[in-house]
Coordinates of C-alpha atoms and ligand atoms in Angstrom, one line a residue:
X1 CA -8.2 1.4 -33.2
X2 CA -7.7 4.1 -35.8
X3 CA -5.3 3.2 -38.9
X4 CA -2.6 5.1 -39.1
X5 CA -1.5 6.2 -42.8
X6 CA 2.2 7.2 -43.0
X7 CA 3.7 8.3 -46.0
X8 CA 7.2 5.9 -47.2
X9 CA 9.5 7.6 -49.1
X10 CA 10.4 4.3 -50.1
X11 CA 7.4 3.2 -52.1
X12 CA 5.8 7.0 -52.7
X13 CA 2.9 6.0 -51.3
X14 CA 1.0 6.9 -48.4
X15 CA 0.3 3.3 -46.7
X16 CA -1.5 1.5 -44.2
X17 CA 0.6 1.5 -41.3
X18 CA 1.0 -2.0 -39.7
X19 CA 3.4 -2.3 -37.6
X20 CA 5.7 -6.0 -37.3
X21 CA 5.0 -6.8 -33.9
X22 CA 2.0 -4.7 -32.0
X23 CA 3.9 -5.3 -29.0
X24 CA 6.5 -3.4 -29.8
X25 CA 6.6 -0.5 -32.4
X26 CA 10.0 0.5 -33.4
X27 CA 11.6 3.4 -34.8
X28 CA 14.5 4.6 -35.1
X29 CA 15.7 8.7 -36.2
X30 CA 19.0 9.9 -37.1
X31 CA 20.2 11.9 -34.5
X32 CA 22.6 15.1 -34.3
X33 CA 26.3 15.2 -34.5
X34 CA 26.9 17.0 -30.9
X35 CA 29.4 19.5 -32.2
X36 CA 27.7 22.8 -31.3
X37 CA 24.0 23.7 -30.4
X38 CA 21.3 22.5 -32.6
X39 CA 19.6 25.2 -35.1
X40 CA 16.3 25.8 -35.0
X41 CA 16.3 23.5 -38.6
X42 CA 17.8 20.7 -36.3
X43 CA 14.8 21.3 -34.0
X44 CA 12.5 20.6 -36.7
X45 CA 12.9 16.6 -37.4
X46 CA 12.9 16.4 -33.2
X47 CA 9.4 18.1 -33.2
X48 CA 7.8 15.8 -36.2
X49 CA 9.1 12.5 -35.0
X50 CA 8.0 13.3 -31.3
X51 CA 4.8 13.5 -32.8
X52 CA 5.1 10.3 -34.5
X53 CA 6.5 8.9 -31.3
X54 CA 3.1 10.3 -28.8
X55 CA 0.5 9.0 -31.5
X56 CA 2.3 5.4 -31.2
X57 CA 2.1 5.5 -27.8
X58 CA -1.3 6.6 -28.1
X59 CA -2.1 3.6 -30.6
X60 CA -0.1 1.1 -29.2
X61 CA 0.0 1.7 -25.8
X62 CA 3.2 3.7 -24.2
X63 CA 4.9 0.5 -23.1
X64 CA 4.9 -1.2 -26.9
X65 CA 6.9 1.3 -28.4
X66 CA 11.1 1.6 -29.1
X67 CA 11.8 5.0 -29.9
X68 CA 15.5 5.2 -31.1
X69 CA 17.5 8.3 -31.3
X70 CA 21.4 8.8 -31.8
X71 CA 24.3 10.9 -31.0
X72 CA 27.4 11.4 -33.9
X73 CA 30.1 11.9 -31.0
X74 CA 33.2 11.2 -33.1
X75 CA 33.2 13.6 -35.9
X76 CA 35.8 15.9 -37.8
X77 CA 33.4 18.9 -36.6
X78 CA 33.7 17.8 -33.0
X79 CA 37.8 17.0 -33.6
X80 CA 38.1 20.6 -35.2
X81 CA 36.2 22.2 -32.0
X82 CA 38.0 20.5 -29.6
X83 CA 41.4 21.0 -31.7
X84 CA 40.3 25.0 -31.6
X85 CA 40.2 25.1 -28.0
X86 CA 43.5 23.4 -27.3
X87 CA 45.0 25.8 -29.1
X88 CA 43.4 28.2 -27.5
X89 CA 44.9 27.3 -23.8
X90 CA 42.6 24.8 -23.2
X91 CA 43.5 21.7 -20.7
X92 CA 43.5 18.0 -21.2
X93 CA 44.4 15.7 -24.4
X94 CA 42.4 16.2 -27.3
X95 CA 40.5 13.0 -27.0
X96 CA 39.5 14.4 -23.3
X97 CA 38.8 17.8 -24.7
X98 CA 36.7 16.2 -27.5
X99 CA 34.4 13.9 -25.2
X100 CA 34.3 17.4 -22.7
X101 CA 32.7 19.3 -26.1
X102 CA 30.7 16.2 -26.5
X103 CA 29.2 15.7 -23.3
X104 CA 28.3 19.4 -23.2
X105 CA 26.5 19.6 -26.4
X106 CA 24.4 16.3 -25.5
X107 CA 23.7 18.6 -22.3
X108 CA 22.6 21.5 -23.9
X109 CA 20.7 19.5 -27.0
X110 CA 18.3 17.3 -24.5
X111 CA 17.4 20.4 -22.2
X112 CA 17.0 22.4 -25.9
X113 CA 15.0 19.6 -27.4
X114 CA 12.9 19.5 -23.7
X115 CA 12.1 23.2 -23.9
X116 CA 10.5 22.0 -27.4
X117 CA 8.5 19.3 -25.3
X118 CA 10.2 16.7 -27.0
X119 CA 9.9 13.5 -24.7
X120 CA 13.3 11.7 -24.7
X121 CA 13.6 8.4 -26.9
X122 CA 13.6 5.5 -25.1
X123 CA 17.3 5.1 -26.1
X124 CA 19.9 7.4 -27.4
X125 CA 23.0 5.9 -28.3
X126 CA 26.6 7.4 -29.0
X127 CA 28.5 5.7 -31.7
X128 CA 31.6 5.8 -29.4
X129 CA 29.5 2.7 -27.1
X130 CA 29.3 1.3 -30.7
X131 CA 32.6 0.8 -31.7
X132 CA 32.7 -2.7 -31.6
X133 CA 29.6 -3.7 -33.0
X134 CA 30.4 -1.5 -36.1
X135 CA 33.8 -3.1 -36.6
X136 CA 32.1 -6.9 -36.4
X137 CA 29.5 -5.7 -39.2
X138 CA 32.5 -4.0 -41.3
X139 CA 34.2 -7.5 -41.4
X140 CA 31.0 -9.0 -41.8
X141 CA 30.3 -7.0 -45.3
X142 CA 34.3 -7.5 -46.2
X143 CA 33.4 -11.4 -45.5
X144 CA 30.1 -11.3 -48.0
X145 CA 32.4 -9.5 -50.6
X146 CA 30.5 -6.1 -50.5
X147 CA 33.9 -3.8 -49.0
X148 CA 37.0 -3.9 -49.4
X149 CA 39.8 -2.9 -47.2
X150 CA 42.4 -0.2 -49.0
X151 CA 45.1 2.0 -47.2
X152 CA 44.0 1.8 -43.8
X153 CA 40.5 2.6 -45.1
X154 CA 37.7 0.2 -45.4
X155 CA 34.9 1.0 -48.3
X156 CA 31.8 0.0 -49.0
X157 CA 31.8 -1.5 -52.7
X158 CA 28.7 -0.1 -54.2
X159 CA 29.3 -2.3 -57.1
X160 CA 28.1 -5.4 -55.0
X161 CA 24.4 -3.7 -54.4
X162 CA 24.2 -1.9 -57.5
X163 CA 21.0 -3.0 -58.8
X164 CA 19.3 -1.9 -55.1
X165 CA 21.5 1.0 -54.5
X166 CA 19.2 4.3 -54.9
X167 CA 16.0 3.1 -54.9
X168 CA 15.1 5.0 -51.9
X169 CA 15.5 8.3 -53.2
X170 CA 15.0 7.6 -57.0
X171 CA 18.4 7.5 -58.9
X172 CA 20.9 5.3 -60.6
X173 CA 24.2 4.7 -59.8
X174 CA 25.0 6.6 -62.6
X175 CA 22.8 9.4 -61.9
X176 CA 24.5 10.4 -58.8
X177 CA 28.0 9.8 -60.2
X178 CA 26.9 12.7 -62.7
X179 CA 25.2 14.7 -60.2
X180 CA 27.0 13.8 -56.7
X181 CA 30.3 15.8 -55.7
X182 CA 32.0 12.6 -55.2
X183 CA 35.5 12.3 -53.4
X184 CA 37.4 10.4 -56.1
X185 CA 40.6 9.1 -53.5
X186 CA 43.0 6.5 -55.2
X187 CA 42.3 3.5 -52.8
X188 CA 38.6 3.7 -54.2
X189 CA 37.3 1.1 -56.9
X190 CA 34.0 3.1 -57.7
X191 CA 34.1 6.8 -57.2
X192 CA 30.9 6.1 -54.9
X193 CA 31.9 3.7 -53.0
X194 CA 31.6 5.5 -49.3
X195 CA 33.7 4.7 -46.2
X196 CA 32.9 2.4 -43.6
X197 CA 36.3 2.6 -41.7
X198 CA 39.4 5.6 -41.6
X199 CA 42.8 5.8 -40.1
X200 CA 43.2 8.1 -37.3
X201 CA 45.6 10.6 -36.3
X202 CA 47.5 9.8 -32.9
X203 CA 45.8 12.7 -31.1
X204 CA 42.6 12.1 -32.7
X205 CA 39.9 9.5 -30.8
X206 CA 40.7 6.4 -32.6
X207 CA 40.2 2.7 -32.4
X208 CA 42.0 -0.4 -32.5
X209 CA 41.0 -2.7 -35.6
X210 CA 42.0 -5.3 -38.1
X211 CA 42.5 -2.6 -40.1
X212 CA 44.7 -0.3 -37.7
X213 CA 43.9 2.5 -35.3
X214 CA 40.7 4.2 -37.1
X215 CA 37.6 5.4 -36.6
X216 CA 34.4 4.0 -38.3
X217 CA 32.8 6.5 -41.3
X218 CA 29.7 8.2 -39.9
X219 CA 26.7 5.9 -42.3
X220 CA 27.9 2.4 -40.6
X221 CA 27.0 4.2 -37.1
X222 CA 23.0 4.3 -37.3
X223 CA 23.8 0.3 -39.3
X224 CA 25.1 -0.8 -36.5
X225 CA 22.8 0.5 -33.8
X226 CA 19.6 0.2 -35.2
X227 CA 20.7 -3.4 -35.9
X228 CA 21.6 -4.0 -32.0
X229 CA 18.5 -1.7 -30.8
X230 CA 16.2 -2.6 -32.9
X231 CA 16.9 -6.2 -34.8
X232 CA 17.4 -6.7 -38.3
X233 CA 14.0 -5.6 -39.3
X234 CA 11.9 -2.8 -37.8
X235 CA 9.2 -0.7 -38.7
X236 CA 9.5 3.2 -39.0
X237 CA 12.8 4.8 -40.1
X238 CA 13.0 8.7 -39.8
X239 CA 15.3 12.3 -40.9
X240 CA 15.1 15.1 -42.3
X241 CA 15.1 14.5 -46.7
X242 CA 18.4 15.9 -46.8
X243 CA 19.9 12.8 -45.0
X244 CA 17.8 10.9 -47.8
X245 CA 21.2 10.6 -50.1
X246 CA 23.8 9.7 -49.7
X247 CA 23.1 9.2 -45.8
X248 CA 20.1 6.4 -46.0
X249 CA 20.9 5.2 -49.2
X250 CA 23.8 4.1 -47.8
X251 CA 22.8 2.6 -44.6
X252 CA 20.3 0.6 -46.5
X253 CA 23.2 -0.9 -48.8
X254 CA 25.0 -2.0 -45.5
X255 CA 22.7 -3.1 -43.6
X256 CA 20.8 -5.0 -46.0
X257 CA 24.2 -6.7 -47.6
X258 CA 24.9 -7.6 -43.6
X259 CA 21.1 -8.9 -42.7
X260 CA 19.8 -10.1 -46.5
X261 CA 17.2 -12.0 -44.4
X262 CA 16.0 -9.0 -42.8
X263 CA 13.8 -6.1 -44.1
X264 CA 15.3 -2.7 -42.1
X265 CA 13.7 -0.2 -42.4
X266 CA 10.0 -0.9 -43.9
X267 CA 8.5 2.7 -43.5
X268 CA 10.7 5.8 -44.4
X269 CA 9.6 9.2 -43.4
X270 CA 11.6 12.8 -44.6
X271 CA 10.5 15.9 -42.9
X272 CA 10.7 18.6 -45.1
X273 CA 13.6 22.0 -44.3
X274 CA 12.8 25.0 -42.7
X275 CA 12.9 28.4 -43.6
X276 CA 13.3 31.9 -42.3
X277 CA 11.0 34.6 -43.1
X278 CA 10.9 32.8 -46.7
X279 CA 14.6 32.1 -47.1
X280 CA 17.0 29.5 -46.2
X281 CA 18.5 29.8 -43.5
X282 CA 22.0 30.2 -43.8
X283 CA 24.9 31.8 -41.6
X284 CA 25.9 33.8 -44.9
X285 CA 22.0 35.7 -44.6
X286 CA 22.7 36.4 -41.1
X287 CA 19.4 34.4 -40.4
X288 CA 21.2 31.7 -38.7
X289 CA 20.1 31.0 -35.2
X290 CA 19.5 28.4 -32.6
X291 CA 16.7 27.4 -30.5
X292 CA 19.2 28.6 -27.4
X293 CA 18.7 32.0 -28.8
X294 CA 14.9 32.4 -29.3
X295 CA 14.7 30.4 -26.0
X296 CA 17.4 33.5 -24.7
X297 CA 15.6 35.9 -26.6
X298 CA 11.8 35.1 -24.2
X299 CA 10.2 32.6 -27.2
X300 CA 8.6 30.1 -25.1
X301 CA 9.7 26.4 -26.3
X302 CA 5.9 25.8 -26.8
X303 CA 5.3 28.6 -29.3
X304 CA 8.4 27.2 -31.2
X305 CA 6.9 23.9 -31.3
X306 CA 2.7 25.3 -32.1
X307 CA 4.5 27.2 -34.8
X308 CA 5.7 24.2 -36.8
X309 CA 3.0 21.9 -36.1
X310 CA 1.1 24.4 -38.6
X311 CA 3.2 23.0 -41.0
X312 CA 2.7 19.5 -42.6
X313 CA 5.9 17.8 -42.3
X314 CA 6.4 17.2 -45.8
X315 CA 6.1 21.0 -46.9
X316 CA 8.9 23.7 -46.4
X317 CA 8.1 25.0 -43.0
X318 CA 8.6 28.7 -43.0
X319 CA 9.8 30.4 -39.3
X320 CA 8.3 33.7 -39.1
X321 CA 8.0 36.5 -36.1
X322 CA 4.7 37.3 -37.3
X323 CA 3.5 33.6 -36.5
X324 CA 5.4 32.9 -33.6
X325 CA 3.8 35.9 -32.1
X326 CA 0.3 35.0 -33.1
X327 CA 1.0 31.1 -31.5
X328 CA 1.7 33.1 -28.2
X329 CA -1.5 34.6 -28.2
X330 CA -3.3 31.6 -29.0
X331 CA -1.6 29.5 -26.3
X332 CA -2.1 32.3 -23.7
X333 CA -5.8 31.9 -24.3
X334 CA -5.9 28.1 -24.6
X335 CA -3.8 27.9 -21.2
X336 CA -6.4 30.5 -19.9
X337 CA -9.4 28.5 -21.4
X338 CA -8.2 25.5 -20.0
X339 CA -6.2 26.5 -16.0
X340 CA -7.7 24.3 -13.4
X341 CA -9.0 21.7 -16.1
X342 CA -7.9 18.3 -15.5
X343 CA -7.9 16.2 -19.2
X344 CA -9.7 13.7 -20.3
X345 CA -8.6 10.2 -20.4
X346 CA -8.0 10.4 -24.6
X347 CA -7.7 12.9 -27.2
X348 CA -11.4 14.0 -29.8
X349 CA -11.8 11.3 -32.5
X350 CA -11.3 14.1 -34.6
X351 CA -7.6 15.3 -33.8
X352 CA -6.3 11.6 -33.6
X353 CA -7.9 11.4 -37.3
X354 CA -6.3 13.9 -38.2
X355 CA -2.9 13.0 -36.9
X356 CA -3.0 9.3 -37.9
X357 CA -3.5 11.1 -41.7
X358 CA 0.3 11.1 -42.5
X359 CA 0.5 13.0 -39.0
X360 CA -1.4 15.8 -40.6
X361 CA -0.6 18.6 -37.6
X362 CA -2.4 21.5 -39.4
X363 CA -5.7 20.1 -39.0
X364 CA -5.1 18.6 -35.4
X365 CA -4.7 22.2 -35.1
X366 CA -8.0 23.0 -36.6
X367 CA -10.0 21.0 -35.2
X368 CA -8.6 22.3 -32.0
X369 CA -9.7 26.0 -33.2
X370 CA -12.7 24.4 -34.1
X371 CA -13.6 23.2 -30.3
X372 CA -12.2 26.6 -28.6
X373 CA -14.9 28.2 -30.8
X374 CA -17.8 25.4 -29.4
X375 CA -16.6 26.1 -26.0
X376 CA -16.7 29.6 -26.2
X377 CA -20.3 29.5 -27.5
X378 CA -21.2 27.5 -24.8
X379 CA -20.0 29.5 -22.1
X380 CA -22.3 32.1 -23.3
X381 CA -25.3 29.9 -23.5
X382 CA -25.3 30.5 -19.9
X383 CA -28.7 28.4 -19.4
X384 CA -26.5 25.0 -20.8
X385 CA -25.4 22.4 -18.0
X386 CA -21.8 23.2 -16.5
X387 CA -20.7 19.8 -16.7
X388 CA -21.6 19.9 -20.4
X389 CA -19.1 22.9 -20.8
X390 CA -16.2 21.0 -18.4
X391 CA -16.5 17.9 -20.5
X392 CA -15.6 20.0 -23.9
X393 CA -12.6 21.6 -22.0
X394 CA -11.3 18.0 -21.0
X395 CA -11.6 17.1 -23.8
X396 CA -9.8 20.3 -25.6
X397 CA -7.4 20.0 -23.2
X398 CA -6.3 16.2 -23.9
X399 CA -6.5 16.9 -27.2
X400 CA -3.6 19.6 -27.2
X401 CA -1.6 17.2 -25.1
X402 CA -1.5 14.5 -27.4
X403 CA 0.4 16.8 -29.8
X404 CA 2.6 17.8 -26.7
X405 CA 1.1 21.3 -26.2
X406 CA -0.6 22.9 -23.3
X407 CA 1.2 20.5 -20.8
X408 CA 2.2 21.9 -17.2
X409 CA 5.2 21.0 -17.9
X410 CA 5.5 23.5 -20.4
X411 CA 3.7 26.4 -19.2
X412 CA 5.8 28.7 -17.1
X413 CA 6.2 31.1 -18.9
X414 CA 2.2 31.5 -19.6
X415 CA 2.0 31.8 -15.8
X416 CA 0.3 35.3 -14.8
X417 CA -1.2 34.2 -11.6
X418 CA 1.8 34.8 -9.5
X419 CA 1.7 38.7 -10.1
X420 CA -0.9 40.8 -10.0
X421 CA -1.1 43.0 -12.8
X422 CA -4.0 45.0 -11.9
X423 CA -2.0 46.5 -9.0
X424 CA 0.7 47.1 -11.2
X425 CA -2.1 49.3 -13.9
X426 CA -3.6 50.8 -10.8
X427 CA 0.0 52.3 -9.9
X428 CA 0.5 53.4 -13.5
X429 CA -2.6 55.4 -13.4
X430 CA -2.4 56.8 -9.6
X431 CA 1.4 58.0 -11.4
X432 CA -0.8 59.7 -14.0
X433 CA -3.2 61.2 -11.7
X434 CA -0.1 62.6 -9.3
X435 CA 1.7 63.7 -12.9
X436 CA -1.1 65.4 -14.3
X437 CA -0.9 67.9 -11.6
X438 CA 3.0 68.2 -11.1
X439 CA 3.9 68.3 -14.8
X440 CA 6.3 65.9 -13.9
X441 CA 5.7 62.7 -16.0
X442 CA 9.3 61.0 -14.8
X443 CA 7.5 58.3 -12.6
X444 CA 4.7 57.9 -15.5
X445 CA 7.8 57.3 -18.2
X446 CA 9.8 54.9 -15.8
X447 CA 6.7 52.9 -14.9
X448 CA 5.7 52.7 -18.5
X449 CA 9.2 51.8 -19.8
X450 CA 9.6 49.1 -17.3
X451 CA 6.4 47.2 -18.0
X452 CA 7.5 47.3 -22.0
X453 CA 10.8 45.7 -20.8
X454 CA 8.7 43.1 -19.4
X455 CA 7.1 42.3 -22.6
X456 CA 3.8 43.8 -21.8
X457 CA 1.5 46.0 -23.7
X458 CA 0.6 49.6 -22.0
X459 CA -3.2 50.9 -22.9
X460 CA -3.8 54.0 -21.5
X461 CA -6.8 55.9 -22.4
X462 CA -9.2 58.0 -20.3
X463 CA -11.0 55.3 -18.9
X464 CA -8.1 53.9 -17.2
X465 CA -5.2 51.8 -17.6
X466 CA -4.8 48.1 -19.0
X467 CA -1.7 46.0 -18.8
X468 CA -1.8 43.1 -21.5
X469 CA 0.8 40.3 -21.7
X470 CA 2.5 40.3 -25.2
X471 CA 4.9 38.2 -27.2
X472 CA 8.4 37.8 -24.8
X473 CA 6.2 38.6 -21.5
X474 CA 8.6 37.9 -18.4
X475 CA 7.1 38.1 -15.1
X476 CA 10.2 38.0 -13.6
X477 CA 11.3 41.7 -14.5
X478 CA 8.3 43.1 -12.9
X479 CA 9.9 42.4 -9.8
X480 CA 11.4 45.3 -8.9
X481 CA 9.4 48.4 -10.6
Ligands
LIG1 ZN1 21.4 7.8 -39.7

């Protein structure tokens, strides 16, 4: 069995990764808060962690791993969404009208993340089926002395895990007072100490507790779950680094303070941001967008996903049109290379190397290059043995789907077969022939404008006429023409 070397944020080390119980791997990933649809940023931590999930399952077998993934459905985002749309004419309480905009966005986020080939986590919890599990840990930590209930809030005293409290990413308690825009609120002790516990509005979804109608703080959500998912000690914990403080900090104070027998979290892996074309993206540089939208705009899911498995997921990943548009080429030709290939039964020795190296995607990638260059040699050594040649595409093949590309799942939108583009050029150039003698070009222009629409690429010379699909290709509006 290859080792698998993961990176933990925790001890800045890349380690040996050896997992509590074999049996069962566990992991557990901070999910979205289902407000709105994810951004292509959001789509990045999905991609990575899938990743991580696949080689796992590859390791230790598909039935020994717990793959944990959460929904934030009570939220001020979601309560100012659903509060927009009331008064906007909308129907229904605002507690309905906020599980409606819920319910919607986990919709549209699992078939967004599935168009990313993203295989769902074996569980995804909502915090609102968690309710009382995080109440029973918040009087737990009041119990051990480490919160403190104050004005219909409860807090978390950091004061009680002050010699712990920012070790994962690196600061002091006095560091991030200096360098943290703290709330400083009256009923607080320590200007960090973070809620576990707030008062609701009427309208608003609340809870009844000890403490009055409230509604836990959003850090004792992922406490609480991971703690009934996955036990009081499990082994991979995963986000994006900017959840790293005051996020995981401080769901390592609580739920370390609850469980002091138990370990959490013993691995911690941060995927890096994303940028676009070299910036941040931001709704201010009018370079915001979601995955709905490239999906919308013809991007294939599995272009999205080949172009930031180029990217190691501890380096800035960088979204530009320029290589999503080379990644279509590349996976037009693989699914080419590879139609009518069944895979082999595992991936090269090479690519699970490479991916049990801190899940080191680029090269998984290049050694995947590397094999589409030996098959391509050898189909041209026409005097080698066929089954020699069928063997390496197996094997490519495999090897792509263990990092969740080329799947059939996936490929759609890579299918040519069902039209025939060669009629379609032998049209353009009959056009051409009729044109050249009427002076009339109208049927030439309306044929050529209509296979652009369609995303493909017109070569016309002398010799004839070529039809190539191109980035955005839809087969769908060449019905018609
Ligand atoms: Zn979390």
């Amino acid at each position: 069995m290859t080792t698998i070397k993961l990176h933990n944020t925790r001890t800045r080390t890349k380690e040996d990764f050896v997992p509590i119980s074999a049996d069962n791997v566990r992991m557990y990933v901070c999910g979205p808060t289902v407000y709105d649809r994810a951004h292509l940023g959001n789509a990045r931590p999905v991609v990575v962690f899938d990743v991580l999930y696949r080689l796992l399952r590859h390791t230790f077998g598909a039935d020994h791993v717990t793959y944990v993934r959460n929904f934030t459905d009570v939220d001020d985002k979601i309560n100012a969404t659903a509060l927009a749309r009331q008064q906007a004419g909308a129907e229904g309480t605002l507690e309905q009208l906020v599980q409606e905009r819920s319910n919607e966005t986990i919709g549209w986020y699992l078939h967004d993340m599935g168009a990313l080939g993203a295989l769902e986590p074996n569980e995804m919890p909502r915090a609102t089926q968690y309710i009382a599990q995080m109440i029973a840990m918040i009087e737990d930590l009041i119990a051990k002395g480490h919160a403190y209930a104050a004005e219909g809030h409860v807090l978390f005293a950091v004061d009680s895990w002050k010699e712990h409290y920012g070790e994962l990413s690196g600061r002091s308690v006095d560091d991030m007072i200096a360098g943290a825009r703290v709330e400083v609120a009256p009923y607080k002790k320590n200007p960090m100490d973070f809620v576990l516990w707030k008062p609701s509005t009427e309208e608003l979804p609340g809870w009844d507790s000890p403490w009055g109608r409230g509604r836990p703080g959003w850090h004792i959500e992922c406490s609480a779950m991971s703690y009934e998912l996955l036990g009081e000690s499990f082994d991979i914990h995963g986000g994006g680094n900017d959840l790293m403080f005051p996020h995981h900090e401080n769901e390592i104070a609580q739920s370390k303070c609850a469980h002091p027998h138990g370990e959490f979290a013993k691995v911690w892996l941060h995927n890096e941001m994303l940028q676009v074309e070299g910036k941040k993206m931001s709704k201010s540089l009018g370079n915001f967008f979601t995955v709905h939208d490239l999906l919308e705009q013809g991007v294939p899911g599995e272009v999205i996903r080949f172009v930031f498995l180029q990217t190691h997921y501890r380096k800035p990943m960088d979204w530009t049109e320029k290589k999503a548009r080379e990644a279509e080429a590349t996976l037009r030709k693989w699914r080419a290379l590879t139609s009518g290939i069944e895979p082999a039964a595992s991936a090269a020795p090479a690519v699970i190397a490479a991916l049990s190296d801190d899940l080191n995607t680029a090269g998984a990638l290049a050694e995947l290059h590397r094999m589409e260059r030996q098959i391509t040699r050898q189909k041209t050594a026409s005097n080698e043995p066929v089954d020699l040649l069928r063997g390496l595409l197996q094997n490519f093949l495999a090897s792509a789907q263990l990092l969740g590309l080329l799947t059939p799942k996936m490929g759609e939108w890579a299918d040519t077969d069902s039209v025939d583009l060669t009629a379609h050029a032998g049209r353009l150039a009959d056009a051409r022939v009729i044109a050249m003698q009427s002076k009339d070009f109208s049927e030439v222009d309306r044929l050529k404008a209509a296979y652009l629409a369609a995303g493909l690429e017109v070569r016309m010379s002398k010799d004839g006429v070529e039809l190539v699909p191109g980035a955005g290709f839809d087969a769908a509006k060449l019905e018609g023409v």
